[in-house]
Amino acid sequence: MQEMYEKYKRLLFKLAYQLTGSVSDAEDAVQDVFLKLYDVPPEKLGEPKAYLCKMVTNRCRDLQKTARKKREQYFGEWLPEPLFNTDDDSMESSVVRDDLLSYGMLVLLEKLTPSERVVFVLREALSFEYHEIAKLIEKSEVNCRKLLSRASAKLGISSDEEVHSDEATQEMVHDFIVALKHGNLDQIVSMLDQNVVLVSDGGGKVSAVVDPIETRNNVAEFLFGPVRQASMVEGISQIEISQINGQPALILRSNEGIHTVGMLHIENNLIRNIYLIRNPDKLKHVGV
């Protein structure tokens, strides 16, 4: 059992994390599955990877039902929990496409129904064949293909979208920080897409914008108004770049610890989305 846990835990965690958008729920799902595994007859584990993925998927569906009710009562915008990068990746987890672990993709996955999300993650992130997915979620292959098609349409996935390397993204994040620190409004405006959207999640526990802020001018004004003022009032002592969800991200620290995680979604060399995660409950897994 321990050997199986070590072999598959990272793969199962990434699957659960993409299905729930919650580090805590993903950890709980994996732990619950391995506890239940003690009661599973050995003959059912002929294909442990598929069986474990099915168990995790079913557990995540249960968690999603509970989460949906909580989010209906959530104050302001809900954003996924950011995930601090680790080097604890096995060969099994290396099949997961890095771009599908990006924070922007996690936000987009919230648009999908539970069935669409499962099929999309299993097919696009974990490279499962359609017959494997059909067996796992107990639907026909034709139905699975339709679910993937609907999911892709909702996500607006396009092959024309320019892919950015970590180096290019890190340089842009660095320039973004410098421009904010120096109060260079013109530079910030030049980095923003005309239809940029800024979303902030405080969960009702700390100050955050309740509704998304849209358009280049409005986002720039917000960054140089409330954000800079809050930074001074709340004692931001350090702004740095760290790897979060497989991409460079902004980390704002106060004397009390991590204050805000800022994720930038870049398309065609412009910042298309800015996500500010401020809810302290969602920053517990980011690091120290």
PDB file of C-alpha atoms in Angstrom, residues 13-284:
ATOM      1  CA  PHE A  13      -3.331  15.120  -6.068  1.00  0.00           C
ATOM      2  CA  LYS A  14      -2.993  17.004  -9.353  1.00  0.00           C
ATOM      3  CA  LEU A  15      -6.150  15.364 -10.663  1.00  0.00           C
ATOM      4  CA  ALA A  16      -8.057  16.276  -7.495  1.00  0.00           C
ATOM      5  CA  TYR A  17      -6.656  19.810  -7.458  1.00  0.00           C
ATOM      6  CA  GLN A  18      -7.763  20.445 -11.040  1.00  0.00           C
ATOM      7  CA  LEU A  19     -11.221  19.066 -10.295  1.00  0.00           C
ATOM      8  CA  THR A  20     -11.773  21.108  -7.129  1.00  0.00           C
ATOM      9  CA  GLY A  21      -9.513  24.177  -7.351  1.00  0.00           C
ATOM     10  CA  SER A  22      -8.733  23.607  -3.682  1.00  0.00           C
ATOM     11  CA  VAL A  23      -5.445  22.395  -2.227  1.00  0.00           C
ATOM     12  CA  SER A  24      -7.152  21.368   1.002  1.00  0.00           C
ATOM     13  CA  ASP A  25      -9.899  19.416  -0.751  1.00  0.00           C
ATOM     14  CA  ALA A  26      -7.376  17.736  -3.053  1.00  0.00           C
ATOM     15  CA  GLU A  27      -5.276  16.590  -0.101  1.00  0.00           C
ATOM     16  CA  ASP A  28      -8.380  15.315   1.697  1.00  0.00           C
ATOM     17  CA  ALA A  29      -9.581  13.459  -1.406  1.00  0.00           C
ATOM     18  CA  VAL A  30      -6.281  11.613  -1.831  1.00  0.00           C
ATOM     19  CA  GLN A  31      -6.100  10.711   1.856  1.00  0.00           C
ATOM     20  CA  ASP A  32      -9.704   9.492   1.871  1.00  0.00           C
ATOM     21  CA  VAL A  33      -9.106   7.302  -1.178  1.00  0.00           C
ATOM     22  CA  PHE A  34      -6.088   5.575   0.290  1.00  0.00           C
ATOM     23  CA  LEU A  35      -7.887   4.984   3.567  1.00  0.00           C
ATOM     24  CA  LYS A  36     -10.759   3.332   1.684  1.00  0.00           C
ATOM     25  CA  LEU A  37      -8.288   1.293  -0.340  1.00  0.00           C
ATOM     26  CA  TYR A  38      -7.679  -0.970   2.645  1.00  0.00           C
ATOM     27  CA  ASP A  39     -11.205  -2.333   2.158  1.00  0.00           C
ATOM     28  CA  VAL A  40     -10.814  -2.933  -1.591  1.00  0.00           C
ATOM     29  CA  PRO A  41     -10.253  -6.573  -2.663  1.00  0.00           C
ATOM     30  CA  PRO A  42      -6.815  -6.981  -4.322  1.00  0.00           C
ATOM     31  CA  GLU A  43      -8.377  -8.405  -7.513  1.00  0.00           C
ATOM     32  CA  LYS A  44      -9.979  -5.009  -8.209  1.00  0.00           C
ATOM     33  CA  LEU A  45      -6.572  -3.351  -8.340  1.00  0.00           C
ATOM     34  CA  GLY A  46      -5.410  -5.025 -11.522  1.00  0.00           C
ATOM     35  CA  GLU A  47      -5.106  -1.534 -13.067  1.00  0.00           C
ATOM     36  CA  PRO A  48      -4.352   0.607 -10.008  1.00  0.00           C
ATOM     37  CA  LYS A  49      -3.912   3.911 -11.863  1.00  0.00           C
ATOM     38  CA  ALA A  50      -7.354   3.777 -13.488  1.00  0.00           C
ATOM     39  CA  TYR A  51      -9.025   2.487 -10.322  1.00  0.00           C
ATOM     40  CA  LEU A  52      -7.437   5.158  -8.130  1.00  0.00           C
ATOM     41  CA  CYS A  53      -8.322   7.921 -10.592  1.00  0.00           C
ATOM     42  CA  LYS A  54     -11.924   6.734 -10.562  1.00  0.00           C
ATOM     43  CA  MET A  55     -12.005   6.771  -6.756  1.00  0.00           C
ATOM     44  CA  VAL A  56     -10.519  10.271  -6.637  1.00  0.00           C
ATOM     45  CA  THR A  57     -12.911  11.531  -9.312  1.00  0.00           C
ATOM     46  CA  ASN A  58     -15.942  10.216  -7.418  1.00  0.00           C
ATOM     47  CA  ARG A  59     -14.677  11.721  -4.171  1.00  0.00           C
ATOM     48  CA  CYS A  60     -14.140  15.078  -5.868  1.00  0.00           C
ATOM     49  CA  ARG A  61     -17.679  15.026  -7.222  1.00  0.00           C
ATOM     50  CA  ASP A  62     -18.953  14.691  -3.657  1.00  0.00           C
ATOM     51  CA  LEU A  63     -16.721  17.577  -2.583  1.00  0.00           C
ATOM     52  CA  GLN A  64     -17.917  19.707  -5.500  1.00  0.00           C
ATOM     53  CA  LYS A  65     -21.533  19.375  -4.360  1.00  0.00           C
ATOM     54  CA  THR A  66     -20.605  20.692  -0.924  1.00  0.00           C
ATOM     55  CA  ALA A  67     -18.372  23.393  -2.398  1.00  0.00           C
ATOM     56  CA  ARG A  68     -21.127  24.623  -4.688  1.00  0.00           C
ATOM     57  CA  LYS A  69     -23.367  25.365  -1.715  1.00  0.00           C
ATOM     58  CA  LYS A  70     -20.558  27.161   0.102  1.00  0.00           C
ATOM     59  CA  ARG A  71     -19.748  29.295  -2.936  1.00  0.00           C
ATOM     60  CA  GLU A  72     -23.342  30.442  -3.192  1.00  0.00           C
ATOM     61  CA  GLN A  73     -22.817  32.052   0.219  1.00  0.00           C
ATOM     62  CA  TYR A  74     -19.233  33.196  -0.488  1.00  0.00           C
ATOM     63  CA  PHE A  75     -18.636  36.928  -0.118  1.00  0.00           C
ATOM     64  CA  GLY A  76     -17.360  38.477  -3.347  1.00  0.00           C
ATOM     65  CA  GLU A  77     -15.502  36.668  -6.098  1.00  0.00           C
ATOM     66  CA  TRP A  78     -14.292  33.104  -5.540  1.00  0.00           C
ATOM     67  CA  LEU A  79     -10.862  32.174  -6.906  1.00  0.00           C
ATOM     68  CA  PRO A  80      -9.014  28.823  -6.719  1.00  0.00           C
ATOM     69  CA  GLU A  81      -6.345  28.287  -4.088  1.00  0.00           C
ATOM     70  CA  PRO A  82      -2.849  29.008  -5.436  1.00  0.00           C
ATOM     71  CA  LEU A  83      -0.422  26.101  -5.264  1.00  0.00           C
ATOM     72  CA  PHE A  84       3.208  26.631  -4.325  1.00  0.00           C
ATOM     73  CA  ASN A  85       5.524  24.690  -6.638  1.00  0.00           C
ATOM     74  CA  THR A  86       7.386  21.693  -5.261  1.00  0.00           C
ATOM     75  CA  ASP A  87       9.998  19.365  -6.698  1.00  0.00           C
ATOM     76  CA  ASP A  88       8.069  16.329  -5.474  1.00  0.00           C
ATOM     77  CA  ASP A  89       7.032  15.158  -8.931  1.00  0.00           C
ATOM     78  CA  SER A  90       7.240  11.520  -9.924  1.00  0.00           C
ATOM     79  CA  MET A  91       7.319  10.072 -13.430  1.00  0.00           C
ATOM     80  CA  GLU A  92       3.625   9.292 -13.073  1.00  0.00           C
ATOM     81  CA  SER A  93       2.750  12.946 -12.545  1.00  0.00           C
ATOM     82  CA  SER A  94       4.971  14.160 -15.361  1.00  0.00           C
ATOM     83  CA  VAL A  95       2.248  13.249 -17.882  1.00  0.00           C
ATOM     84  CA  VAL A  96       0.198  16.176 -16.624  1.00  0.00           C
ATOM     85  CA  ARG A  97       0.468  19.093 -19.046  1.00  0.00           C
ATOM     86  CA  ASP A  98       1.960  22.108 -17.282  1.00  0.00           C
ATOM     87  CA  ASP A  99      -0.262  24.597 -19.125  1.00  0.00           C
ATOM     88  CA  LEU A 100      -3.317  22.874 -17.695  1.00  0.00           C
ATOM     89  CA  LEU A 101      -2.034  23.464 -14.172  1.00  0.00           C
ATOM     90  CA  SER A 102      -1.754  27.195 -14.794  1.00  0.00           C
ATOM     91  CA  TYR A 103      -3.833  29.424 -12.572  1.00  0.00           C
ATOM     92  CA  GLY A 104      -5.692  30.955 -15.505  1.00  0.00           C
ATOM     93  CA  MET A 105      -6.805  27.478 -16.597  1.00  0.00           C
ATOM     94  CA  LEU A 106      -8.054  26.666 -13.093  1.00  0.00           C
ATOM     95  CA  VAL A 107     -10.200  29.796 -13.163  1.00  0.00           C
ATOM     96  CA  LEU A 108     -11.599  28.833 -16.564  1.00  0.00           C
ATOM     97  CA  LEU A 109     -12.411  25.305 -15.399  1.00  0.00           C
ATOM     98  CA  GLU A 110     -14.968  26.813 -13.020  1.00  0.00           C
ATOM     99  CA  LYS A 111     -17.153  27.496 -16.079  1.00  0.00           C
ATOM    100  CA  LEU A 112     -17.639  23.785 -16.704  1.00  0.00           C
ATOM    101  CA  THR A 113     -20.187  21.356 -15.351  1.00  0.00           C
ATOM    102  CA  PRO A 114     -18.716  18.604 -13.137  1.00  0.00           C
ATOM    103  CA  SER A 115     -18.962  16.052 -15.983  1.00  0.00           C
ATOM    104  CA  GLU A 116     -17.362  18.400 -18.519  1.00  0.00           C
ATOM    105  CA  ARG A 117     -14.570  19.199 -16.111  1.00  0.00           C
ATOM    106  CA  VAL A 118     -13.818  15.546 -15.385  1.00  0.00           C
ATOM    107  CA  VAL A 119     -13.677  14.612 -19.063  1.00  0.00           C
ATOM    108  CA  PHE A 120     -11.576  17.651 -19.963  1.00  0.00           C
ATOM    109  CA  VAL A 121      -9.021  17.052 -17.221  1.00  0.00           C
ATOM    110  CA  LEU A 122      -8.762  13.313 -17.835  1.00  0.00           C
ATOM    111  CA  ARG A 123      -8.414  13.739 -21.600  1.00  0.00           C
ATOM    112  CA  GLU A 124      -6.397  16.937 -21.988  1.00  0.00           C
ATOM    113  CA  ALA A 125      -4.330  16.914 -18.812  1.00  0.00           C
ATOM    114  CA  LEU A 126      -3.841  13.224 -18.154  1.00  0.00           C
ATOM    115  CA  SER A 127      -4.030  11.924 -21.751  1.00  0.00           C
ATOM    116  CA  PHE A 128      -6.584   9.212 -20.978  1.00  0.00           C
ATOM    117  CA  GLU A 129      -8.097   7.487 -24.012  1.00  0.00           C
ATOM    118  CA  TYR A 130     -11.815   7.932 -24.607  1.00  0.00           C
ATOM    119  CA  HIS A 131     -12.608   4.318 -23.824  1.00  0.00           C
ATOM    120  CA  GLU A 132     -10.774   4.673 -20.501  1.00  0.00           C
ATOM    121  CA  ILE A 133     -12.687   7.851 -19.639  1.00  0.00           C
ATOM    122  CA  ALA A 134     -15.987   6.245 -20.625  1.00  0.00           C
ATOM    123  CA  LYS A 135     -15.343   3.311 -18.328  1.00  0.00           C
ATOM    124  CA  LEU A 136     -14.135   5.541 -15.517  1.00  0.00           C
ATOM    125  CA  ILE A 137     -17.144   7.888 -15.468  1.00  0.00           C
ATOM    126  CA  GLU A 138     -19.637   5.271 -16.736  1.00  0.00           C
ATOM    127  CA  LYS A 139     -20.697   7.110 -19.891  1.00  0.00           C
ATOM    128  CA  SER A 140     -20.442   6.191 -23.564  1.00  0.00           C
ATOM    129  CA  GLU A 141     -17.429   7.217 -25.646  1.00  0.00           C
ATOM    130  CA  VAL A 142     -19.709   9.323 -27.848  1.00  0.00           C
ATOM    131  CA  ASN A 143     -21.005  11.149 -24.780  1.00  0.00           C
ATOM    132  CA  CYS A 144     -17.451  11.741 -23.554  1.00  0.00           C
ATOM    133  CA  ARG A 145     -16.450  13.257 -26.889  1.00  0.00           C
ATOM    134  CA  LYS A 146     -19.462  15.571 -26.767  1.00  0.00           C
ATOM    135  CA  LEU A 147     -18.600  16.615 -23.208  1.00  0.00           C
ATOM    136  CA  LEU A 148     -15.033  17.433 -24.260  1.00  0.00           C
ATOM    137  CA  SER A 149     -16.274  19.421 -27.249  1.00  0.00           C
ATOM    138  CA  ARG A 150     -18.637  21.462 -25.065  1.00  0.00           C
ATOM    139  CA  ALA A 151     -15.911  22.011 -22.484  1.00  0.00           C
ATOM    140  CA  SER A 152     -13.434  23.253 -25.089  1.00  0.00           C
ATOM    141  CA  ALA A 153     -16.051  25.631 -26.509  1.00  0.00           C
ATOM    142  CA  LYS A 154     -16.840  27.067 -23.073  1.00  0.00           C
ATOM    143  CA  LEU A 155     -13.139  27.519 -22.320  1.00  0.00           C
ATOM    144  CA  GLY A 156     -12.589  29.280 -25.621  1.00  0.00           C
ATOM    145  CA  ILE A 157      -9.436  27.300 -26.275  1.00  0.00           C
ATOM    146  CA  SER A 158      -7.690  28.515 -29.406  1.00  0.00           C
ATOM    147  CA  SER A 159      -4.578  27.282 -31.139  1.00  0.00           C
ATOM    148  CA  ASP A 160      -3.848  30.897 -32.086  1.00  0.00           C
ATOM    149  CA  GLU A 161      -3.125  31.903 -28.503  1.00  0.00           C
ATOM    150  CA  GLU A 162       0.542  32.672 -28.098  1.00  0.00           C
ATOM    151  CA  VAL A 163       2.423  30.469 -25.630  1.00  0.00           C
ATOM    152  CA  HIS A 164       4.776  32.228 -23.216  1.00  0.00           C
ATOM    153  CA  SER A 165       7.847  30.713 -21.649  1.00  0.00           C
ATOM    154  CA  ASP A 166       8.566  31.038 -17.940  1.00  0.00           C
ATOM    155  CA  GLU A 167      11.424  33.384 -18.798  1.00  0.00           C
ATOM    156  CA  ALA A 168       9.179  35.726 -20.788  1.00  0.00           C
ATOM    157  CA  THR A 169       6.470  35.656 -18.119  1.00  0.00           C
ATOM    158  CA  GLN A 170       8.974  36.246 -15.330  1.00  0.00           C
ATOM    159  CA  GLU A 171      10.407  39.237 -17.182  1.00  0.00           C
ATOM    160  CA  MET A 172       6.923  40.666 -17.601  1.00  0.00           C
ATOM    161  CA  VAL A 173       6.086  40.097 -13.926  1.00  0.00           C
ATOM    162  CA  HIS A 174       9.363  41.779 -12.970  1.00  0.00           C
ATOM    163  CA  ASP A 175       8.614  44.795 -15.199  1.00  0.00           C
ATOM    164  CA  PHE A 176       5.117  44.933 -13.715  1.00  0.00           C
ATOM    165  CA  ILE A 177       6.513  45.080 -10.170  1.00  0.00           C
ATOM    166  CA  VAL A 178       9.072  47.758 -11.064  1.00  0.00           C
ATOM    167  CA  ALA A 179       6.426  49.902 -12.749  1.00  0.00           C
ATOM    168  CA  LEU A 180       4.147  49.632  -9.703  1.00  0.00           C
ATOM    169  CA  LYS A 181       6.946  50.491  -7.279  1.00  0.00           C
ATOM    170  CA  HIS A 182       8.046  53.508  -9.322  1.00  0.00           C
ATOM    171  CA  GLY A 183       4.523  54.698 -10.022  1.00  0.00           C
ATOM    172  CA  ASN A 184       4.988  54.397 -13.782  1.00  0.00           C
ATOM    173  CA  LEU A 185       1.363  54.554 -14.915  1.00  0.00           C
ATOM    174  CA  ASP A 186       2.169  54.752 -18.630  1.00  0.00           C
ATOM    175  CA  GLN A 187       4.236  51.568 -18.512  1.00  0.00           C
ATOM    176  CA  ILE A 188       1.509  49.667 -16.653  1.00  0.00           C
ATOM    177  CA  VAL A 189      -1.113  50.826 -19.160  1.00  0.00           C
ATOM    178  CA  SER A 190       1.095  49.671 -22.045  1.00  0.00           C
ATOM    179  CA  MET A 191       1.326  46.197 -20.499  1.00  0.00           C
ATOM    180  CA  LEU A 192      -2.442  45.737 -20.137  1.00  0.00           C
ATOM    181  CA  ASP A 193      -4.787  44.324 -22.744  1.00  0.00           C
ATOM    182  CA  GLN A 194      -7.575  46.727 -23.678  1.00  0.00           C
ATOM    183  CA  ASN A 195     -10.117  44.285 -22.209  1.00  0.00           C
ATOM    184  CA  VAL A 196      -8.101  43.259 -19.153  1.00  0.00           C
ATOM    185  CA  VAL A 197     -10.072  42.019 -16.132  1.00  0.00           C
ATOM    186  CA  LEU A 198      -8.905  42.164 -12.506  1.00  0.00           C
ATOM    187  CA  VAL A 199     -10.487  39.821  -9.955  1.00  0.00           C
ATOM    188  CA  SER A 200      -9.796  39.957  -6.227  1.00  0.00           C
ATOM    189  CA  ASP A 201     -10.730  37.333  -3.619  1.00  0.00           C
ATOM    190  CA  GLY A 202     -10.781  38.302   0.042  1.00  0.00           C
ATOM    191  CA  GLY A 203     -13.500  35.888   1.117  1.00  0.00           C
ATOM    192  CA  GLY A 204     -15.005  38.519   3.394  1.00  0.00           C
ATOM    193  CA  LYS A 205     -12.011  38.122   5.724  1.00  0.00           C
ATOM    194  CA  VAL A 206      -9.837  40.950   4.340  1.00  0.00           C
ATOM    195  CA  SER A 207     -10.505  43.926   2.085  1.00  0.00           C
ATOM    196  CA  ALA A 208     -10.960  43.070  -1.590  1.00  0.00           C
ATOM    197  CA  VAL A 209     -12.943  44.314  -4.563  1.00  0.00           C
ATOM    198  CA  VAL A 210     -16.348  42.647  -4.606  1.00  0.00           C
ATOM    199  CA  ASP A 211     -16.889  42.834  -8.383  1.00  0.00           C
ATOM    200  CA  PRO A 212     -14.352  42.343 -11.199  1.00  0.00           C
ATOM    201  CA  ILE A 213     -12.735  45.482 -12.594  1.00  0.00           C
ATOM    202  CA  GLU A 214     -12.726  45.689 -16.387  1.00  0.00           C
ATOM    203  CA  THR A 215     -10.884  47.636 -19.116  1.00  0.00           C
ATOM    204  CA  ARG A 216      -7.322  48.913 -19.220  1.00  0.00           C
ATOM    205  CA  ASN A 217      -7.951  52.367 -17.756  1.00  0.00           C
ATOM    206  CA  ASN A 218     -10.093  51.155 -14.852  1.00  0.00           C
ATOM    207  CA  VAL A 219      -7.605  48.437 -13.884  1.00  0.00           C
ATOM    208  CA  ALA A 220      -4.664  50.866 -14.085  1.00  0.00           C
ATOM    209  CA  GLU A 221      -6.500  53.392 -11.909  1.00  0.00           C
ATOM    210  CA  PHE A 222      -7.253  50.682  -9.368  1.00  0.00           C
ATOM    211  CA  LEU A 223      -3.630  49.503  -9.275  1.00  0.00           C
ATOM    212  CA  PHE A 224      -2.356  53.028  -8.685  1.00  0.00           C
ATOM    213  CA  GLY A 225      -5.137  53.979  -6.316  1.00  0.00           C
ATOM    214  CA  PRO A 226      -6.578  51.463  -3.836  1.00  0.00           C
ATOM    215  CA  VAL A 227      -3.810  48.881  -4.322  1.00  0.00           C
ATOM    216  CA  ARG A 228      -0.942  51.298  -3.637  1.00  0.00           C
ATOM    217  CA  GLN A 229      -2.832  52.888  -0.737  1.00  0.00           C
ATOM    218  CA  ALA A 230      -3.612  49.486   0.786  1.00  0.00           C
ATOM    219  CA  SER A 231       0.035  48.488   0.437  1.00  0.00           C
ATOM    220  CA  MET A 232       1.106  51.497   2.493  1.00  0.00           C
ATOM    221  CA  VAL A 233      -1.660  51.181   5.078  1.00  0.00           C
ATOM    222  CA  GLU A 234      -1.310  47.414   5.557  1.00  0.00           C
ATOM    223  CA  GLY A 235       2.457  47.469   5.798  1.00  0.00           C
ATOM    224  CA  ILE A 236       3.637  45.619   2.693  1.00  0.00           C
ATOM    225  CA  SER A 237       7.340  45.193   3.344  1.00  0.00           C
ATOM    226  CA  GLN A 238       8.336  43.061   0.358  1.00  0.00           C
ATOM    227  CA  ILE A 239       7.217  42.237  -3.173  1.00  0.00           C
ATOM    228  CA  GLU A 240       8.860  39.258  -4.829  1.00  0.00           C
ATOM    229  CA  ILE A 241       8.477  36.762  -7.637  1.00  0.00           C
ATOM    230  CA  SER A 242       7.894  33.096  -6.876  1.00  0.00           C
ATOM    231  CA  GLN A 243       6.744  29.999  -8.780  1.00  0.00           C
ATOM    232  CA  ILE A 244       3.042  29.409  -8.143  1.00  0.00           C
ATOM    233  CA  ASN A 245       0.955  26.957 -10.185  1.00  0.00           C
ATOM    234  CA  GLY A 246       3.887  26.377 -12.513  1.00  0.00           C
ATOM    235  CA  GLN A 247       4.295  30.040 -13.424  1.00  0.00           C
ATOM    236  CA  PRO A 248       5.935  33.212 -12.069  1.00  0.00           C
ATOM    237  CA  ALA A 249       3.672  35.063  -9.646  1.00  0.00           C
ATOM    238  CA  LEU A 250       3.690  38.127  -7.393  1.00  0.00           C
ATOM    239  CA  ILE A 251       4.057  37.548  -3.677  1.00  0.00           C
ATOM    240  CA  LEU A 252       3.282  40.486  -1.388  1.00  0.00           C
ATOM    241  CA  ARG A 253       4.480  40.138   2.192  1.00  0.00           C
ATOM    242  CA  SER A 254       3.772  42.131   5.302  1.00  0.00           C
ATOM    243  CA  ASN A 255       5.451  41.768   8.670  1.00  0.00           C
ATOM    244  CA  GLU A 256       2.841  39.108   9.504  1.00  0.00           C
ATOM    245  CA  GLY A 257       3.537  36.904   6.450  1.00  0.00           C
ATOM    246  CA  ILE A 258       2.123  36.492   2.956  1.00  0.00           C
ATOM    247  CA  HIS A 259      -0.447  39.179   2.329  1.00  0.00           C
ATOM    248  CA  THR A 260      -1.457  38.679  -1.323  1.00  0.00           C
ATOM    249  CA  VAL A 261      -0.668  36.389  -4.236  1.00  0.00           C
ATOM    250  CA  GLY A 262      -0.995  38.015  -7.644  1.00  0.00           C
ATOM    251  CA  MET A 263      -1.319  35.859 -10.764  1.00  0.00           C
ATOM    252  CA  LEU A 264      -1.015  37.329 -14.262  1.00  0.00           C
ATOM    253  CA  HIS A 265      -2.580  35.655 -17.294  1.00  0.00           C
ATOM    254  CA  ILE A 266      -0.732  36.806 -20.411  1.00  0.00           C
ATOM    255  CA  GLU A 267      -1.971  36.569 -23.980  1.00  0.00           C
ATOM    256  CA  ASN A 268      -0.090  37.929 -26.999  1.00  0.00           C
ATOM    257  CA  ASN A 269       2.423  39.824 -24.843  1.00  0.00           C
ATOM    258  CA  LEU A 270      -0.269  41.660 -22.906  1.00  0.00           C
ATOM    259  CA  ILE A 271      -1.775  41.054 -19.460  1.00  0.00           C
ATOM    260  CA  ARG A 272      -5.291  39.753 -20.071  1.00  0.00           C
ATOM    261  CA  ASN A 273      -6.267  38.862 -16.490  1.00  0.00           C
ATOM    262  CA  ILE A 274      -5.007  39.775 -13.038  1.00  0.00           C
ATOM    263  CA  TYR A 275      -6.015  37.589 -10.093  1.00  0.00           C
ATOM    264  CA  LEU A 276      -5.393  38.832  -6.561  1.00  0.00           C
ATOM    265  CA  ILE A 277      -5.837  36.115  -3.928  1.00  0.00           C
ATOM    266  CA  ARG A 278      -6.089  37.699  -0.483  1.00  0.00           C
ATOM    267  CA  ASN A 279      -8.257  35.324   1.523  1.00  0.00           C
ATOM    268  CA  PRO A 280      -5.826  34.112   4.233  1.00  0.00           C
ATOM    269  CA  ASP A 281      -7.440  30.661   4.238  1.00  0.00           C
ATOM    270  CA  LYS A 282      -6.294  30.229   0.635  1.00  0.00           C
ATOM    271  CA  LEU A 283      -2.712  31.314   1.284  1.00  0.00           C
ATOM    272  CA  LYS A 284      -1.837  28.621   3.833  1.00  0.00           C
TER     273      LYS A 284
END
